[in-house]
XYZ file of C-alpha atoms in Angstrom:
318
model
C 79.983 215.094 11.051
C 80.465 212.966 14.181
C 81.268 215.124 17.179
C 83.647 213.616 19.728
C 83.236 213.846 23.495
C 86.127 213.178 25.868
C 85.245 211.904 29.345
C 88.537 211.877 31.314
C 86.960 209.958 34.245
C 84.169 207.462 33.631
C 80.560 208.436 34.376
C 77.240 206.673 34.870
C 75.957 204.792 31.844
C 72.936 207.099 31.512
C 75.159 209.968 30.351
C 77.096 207.856 27.873
C 73.929 206.260 26.489
C 72.377 209.700 25.908
C 75.404 210.849 23.907
C 75.643 207.617 21.920
C 71.945 207.742 21.047
C 72.470 211.294 19.758
C 75.241 210.050 17.477
C 78.287 211.333 19.372
C 81.558 209.455 19.536
C 82.395 208.925 23.211
C 85.955 208.510 24.461
C 86.429 207.493 28.097
C 89.915 208.629 29.034
C 92.749 206.555 30.443
C 94.082 209.209 32.823
C 93.577 212.710 34.189
C 97.101 214.088 34.003
C 97.738 217.036 31.713
C 99.575 215.102 28.993
C 96.920 212.380 28.781
C 93.986 214.805 28.639
C 95.686 216.839 25.904
C 96.601 213.743 23.909
C 93.197 212.091 24.163
C 91.286 215.340 23.706
C 93.201 216.791 20.778
C 90.323 216.156 18.370
C 87.464 216.337 20.898
C 84.588 218.778 20.457
C 83.487 218.604 24.101
C 84.783 217.497 27.483
C 82.509 215.976 30.119
C 84.483 216.667 33.259
C 84.393 215.232 36.755
C 87.167 216.198 39.193
C 90.281 216.498 37.037
C 91.751 219.947 36.468
C 91.344 221.745 33.155
C 93.528 224.859 33.106
C 94.396 227.379 30.412
C 97.185 225.243 28.942
C 94.869 222.281 28.494
C 92.090 224.428 27.037
C 94.500 226.038 24.572
C 95.622 222.550 23.539
C 92.102 221.393 22.670
C 91.349 223.520 19.590
C 87.969 221.979 18.722
C 86.388 222.014 22.173
C 83.275 224.157 22.405
C 82.079 223.145 25.878
C 83.448 221.783 29.145
C 80.435 220.275 30.906
C 81.001 219.781 34.624
C 79.601 216.605 36.134
C 78.479 218.270 39.376
C 77.867 221.729 40.769
C 81.340 223.028 41.648
C 83.515 224.323 38.822
C 86.665 225.372 40.678
C 88.687 222.787 38.711
C 88.123 224.691 35.440
C 89.826 227.932 34.410
C 86.586 229.805 33.777
C 88.219 232.971 32.445
C 90.464 231.070 30.049
C 87.449 229.184 28.720
C 85.566 232.437 28.179
C 88.568 233.980 26.407
C 88.753 230.959 24.108
C 85.040 230.942 23.333
C 84.363 227.756 25.301
C 81.214 227.286 27.354
C 81.551 225.911 30.872
C 78.417 224.419 32.406
C 77.452 222.575 35.567
C 74.508 220.491 36.788
C 72.815 222.527 39.530
C 69.601 220.497 39.584
C 71.306 217.140 40.024
C 72.523 216.919 43.601
C 70.841 219.299 46.077
C 68.498 216.765 47.674
C 71.182 214.097 47.744
C 73.742 216.325 49.460
C 71.113 217.561 51.919
C 70.228 213.966 52.795
C 73.902 213.112 53.346
C 74.337 216.243 55.446
C 71.590 215.161 57.811
C 72.767 211.563 57.854
C 76.160 212.795 59.077
C 74.646 215.309 61.510
C 72.653 212.474 63.077
C 75.690 210.187 63.099
C 77.648 212.791 65.050
C 74.821 213.872 67.347
C 73.942 210.298 68.343
C 77.621 209.281 68.714
C 76.919 206.295 66.461
C 80.394 205.523 65.124
C 82.079 205.740 68.515
C 79.636 203.535 70.438
C 79.395 201.050 67.549
C 83.165 200.611 67.556
C 83.264 200.186 71.344
C 80.525 197.571 71.149
C 82.597 195.642 68.601
C 85.460 195.792 71.101
C 83.222 194.245 73.763
C 82.307 197.379 75.720
C 78.503 197.335 75.582
C 78.188 199.883 78.411
C 80.583 202.504 76.985
C 77.355 204.300 76.030
C 76.616 205.139 79.659
C 79.412 207.720 79.821
C 79.204 208.796 76.160
C 75.689 209.936 75.434
C 74.506 211.638 72.280
C 72.269 214.687 71.976
C 68.790 215.417 70.672
C 68.344 217.726 67.702
C 64.984 219.063 68.852
C 65.368 222.664 70.002
C 68.984 222.886 68.875
C 70.225 225.662 66.582
C 71.475 224.663 63.156
C 73.671 227.294 61.520
C 73.677 227.094 57.720
C 76.460 229.003 56.014
C 75.341 229.485 52.421
C 71.685 229.392 51.416
C 71.610 228.136 47.861
C 69.775 225.026 46.690
C 71.542 222.698 49.125
C 71.290 225.065 52.082
C 67.560 225.430 51.494
C 67.088 221.656 51.367
C 69.010 221.268 54.630
C 66.788 223.923 56.232
C 63.662 222.007 55.194
C 64.999 218.840 56.765
C 65.947 220.677 59.955
C 62.339 221.802 60.282
C 61.280 218.150 60.460
C 63.525 217.740 63.523
C 62.089 220.867 65.204
C 65.438 222.662 65.044
C 65.896 226.410 65.000
C 67.608 227.381 61.751
C 70.091 230.263 61.576
C 71.276 231.355 58.150
C 74.140 233.503 56.955
C 74.450 234.305 53.277
C 75.567 237.747 52.034
C 73.188 237.429 49.082
C 70.119 236.658 51.192
C 67.867 239.396 52.577
C 66.135 239.451 55.963
C 63.465 237.016 54.759
C 63.236 234.192 52.245
C 59.995 233.217 50.550
C 58.956 229.727 51.559
C 61.105 229.722 54.696
C 59.136 231.628 57.341
C 60.850 229.925 60.284
C 64.500 230.614 59.517
C 66.413 233.430 61.155
C 68.875 235.452 59.069
C 71.868 236.408 61.225
C 75.273 237.913 60.653
C 78.246 235.604 60.213
C 79.707 236.070 63.695
C 76.341 235.506 65.361
C 75.857 232.254 63.495
C 79.122 230.828 64.793
C 78.357 232.015 68.327
C 74.814 230.671 68.559
C 74.736 227.475 66.526
C 74.920 224.039 68.103
C 75.816 222.681 64.671
C 77.435 224.701 61.870
C 77.162 223.263 58.357
C 78.866 224.724 55.276
C 77.201 224.925 51.883
C 79.406 227.463 50.109
C 81.173 227.409 46.750
C 84.943 227.597 46.634
C 85.832 231.105 45.425
C 88.645 233.572 46.004
C 86.514 235.091 48.760
C 85.657 231.835 50.548
C 88.959 229.957 50.326
C 90.601 229.636 53.750
C 87.849 231.868 55.162
C 87.047 229.702 58.187
C 89.706 229.205 60.810
C 90.860 230.073 64.308
C 88.600 233.117 64.665
C 85.442 231.233 63.744
C 86.250 228.186 65.893
C 86.954 230.421 68.879
C 83.441 231.857 68.533
C 81.740 228.458 68.581
C 80.334 226.739 71.643
C 82.488 224.001 73.170
C 79.482 221.701 72.692
C 79.077 222.523 68.983
C 79.765 220.430 65.890
C 81.318 221.702 62.666
C 80.178 220.049 59.399
C 81.798 220.506 55.978
C 80.400 218.864 52.855
C 81.242 221.850 50.616
C 84.918 222.212 49.698
C 87.999 221.457 51.788
C 89.896 224.606 50.860
C 87.245 226.805 52.471
C 88.560 225.714 55.876
C 92.000 226.307 57.364
C 92.715 222.670 58.222
C 95.630 223.231 60.652
C 93.491 225.679 62.640
C 90.550 223.262 62.650
C 92.852 220.496 63.881
C 94.067 222.766 66.660
C 90.475 223.552 67.686
C 89.624 219.852 67.779
C 92.755 218.920 69.733
C 92.110 221.649 72.278
C 88.423 220.704 72.570
C 87.357 224.218 71.549
C 84.471 222.468 69.793
C 82.861 219.114 70.456
C 83.661 217.619 67.082
C 83.663 217.852 63.317
C 82.342 215.920 60.357
C 84.421 216.341 57.203
C 83.572 214.978 53.772
C 85.982 217.217 51.836
C 89.628 218.126 52.312
C 92.283 220.478 50.999
C 93.997 217.439 49.498
C 92.050 214.489 48.129
C 92.544 211.619 48.662
C 93.477 212.531 52.238
C 97.027 211.240 52.884
C 97.074 208.395 55.401
C 99.628 210.237 57.557
C 97.337 213.278 57.845
C 96.849 214.424 61.483
C 93.051 214.340 61.100
C 93.248 210.549 61.325
C 94.673 210.850 64.842
C 91.663 212.703 66.235
C 88.829 210.839 67.942
C 86.370 213.744 67.747
C 86.189 213.927 63.963
C 84.219 211.802 61.476
C 85.885 211.509 58.070
C 84.157 210.406 54.869
C 85.696 210.243 51.344
C 83.744 212.982 49.503
C 80.489 210.990 49.428
C 77.931 213.808 49.696
C 76.501 213.176 46.221
C 77.647 209.570 45.848
C 74.383 207.758 45.198
C 73.364 205.761 42.149
C 70.531 208.175 41.407
C 72.591 211.338 41.786
C 75.482 210.055 39.675
C 73.004 209.178 36.932
C 71.461 212.678 37.049
C 74.856 214.392 36.942
C 75.986 212.319 33.971
C 72.743 212.848 32.069
C 72.490 216.592 32.753
C 76.121 217.182 31.715
C 75.547 215.176 28.535
C 72.408 217.200 27.792
C 74.389 220.432 28.027
C 76.935 219.080 25.550
C 74.170 218.195 23.127
C 72.626 221.664 23.430
C 75.884 223.466 22.681
C 77.013 221.168 19.862
C 73.521 221.517 18.360
C 74.013 225.278 18.175
C 71.905 226.192 21.200
C 72.821 228.012 24.384
C 73.293 225.806 27.453
C 70.714 225.769 30.244
C 73.241 226.011 33.084
C 76.216 228.127 31.965
C 78.774 229.353 34.488
C 80.628 231.638 32.060
C 79.991 233.844 29.048
C 82.287 232.958 26.124
C 83.790 235.976 24.378
C 83.442 234.560 20.879
């Protein structure tokens, strides 16, 4: 029997080649809307999913599907409970992107700290000496606040050590010490926002974290501090962040994720000079995309071969 795998949004060739070599029929979808996914997945045995939404209605309309394999770490676009109720595994690829996202985090921290985009643009406009009144800042001795200390947070902490930064960590699941990280300081959430010169988010989007950062947190931050979000847009109250940026409550922000993606061109964030915006690029490297595609494909092969997946995020009921 040839199992069929639906891929609503195309992936790196490495993932498709793995499935084809294993004898699977691969269908790259033509759209991510509900009707198209249901139509093209009606006889699929697995779905390899990027960013499109798979809710209960879609899952109930795909009677043969045994696994939804997420291409990435987040799984907030899948109805996890519905999948469990229907006996469908949901997996992710937790080993695929941590180093990549950590690298991007520090690239953007440095871009903000050194004022690179601003002075580069002014130079293009002919103002070579704009730099004299718009200096950057050193990272050495500064406090980096990491909110969330999973794989990515740990990688960011390691990189911060190379810049001789003091690392503050808040994570409700982390104790007063972490093996392998003798130089970090575990603090409470309020203290992190108060002390940090740079706050970077590395949290999943859950019912508890959605809209959990807003006016209160920005009011605690130093006026000289930067706010960095490469996690999920819905964790942050965007109107309250915009207000904090407009009122210069904080020095600036770097945002790679948004409550609505793509970000509408009339969005007020585009009007702010003290914010750097990037189009969800934290894991967007050739190497990382290949790992995500391959790891998701490997999970599909495990499940359709009768094995348990290596990286499940739910427990199917049947």
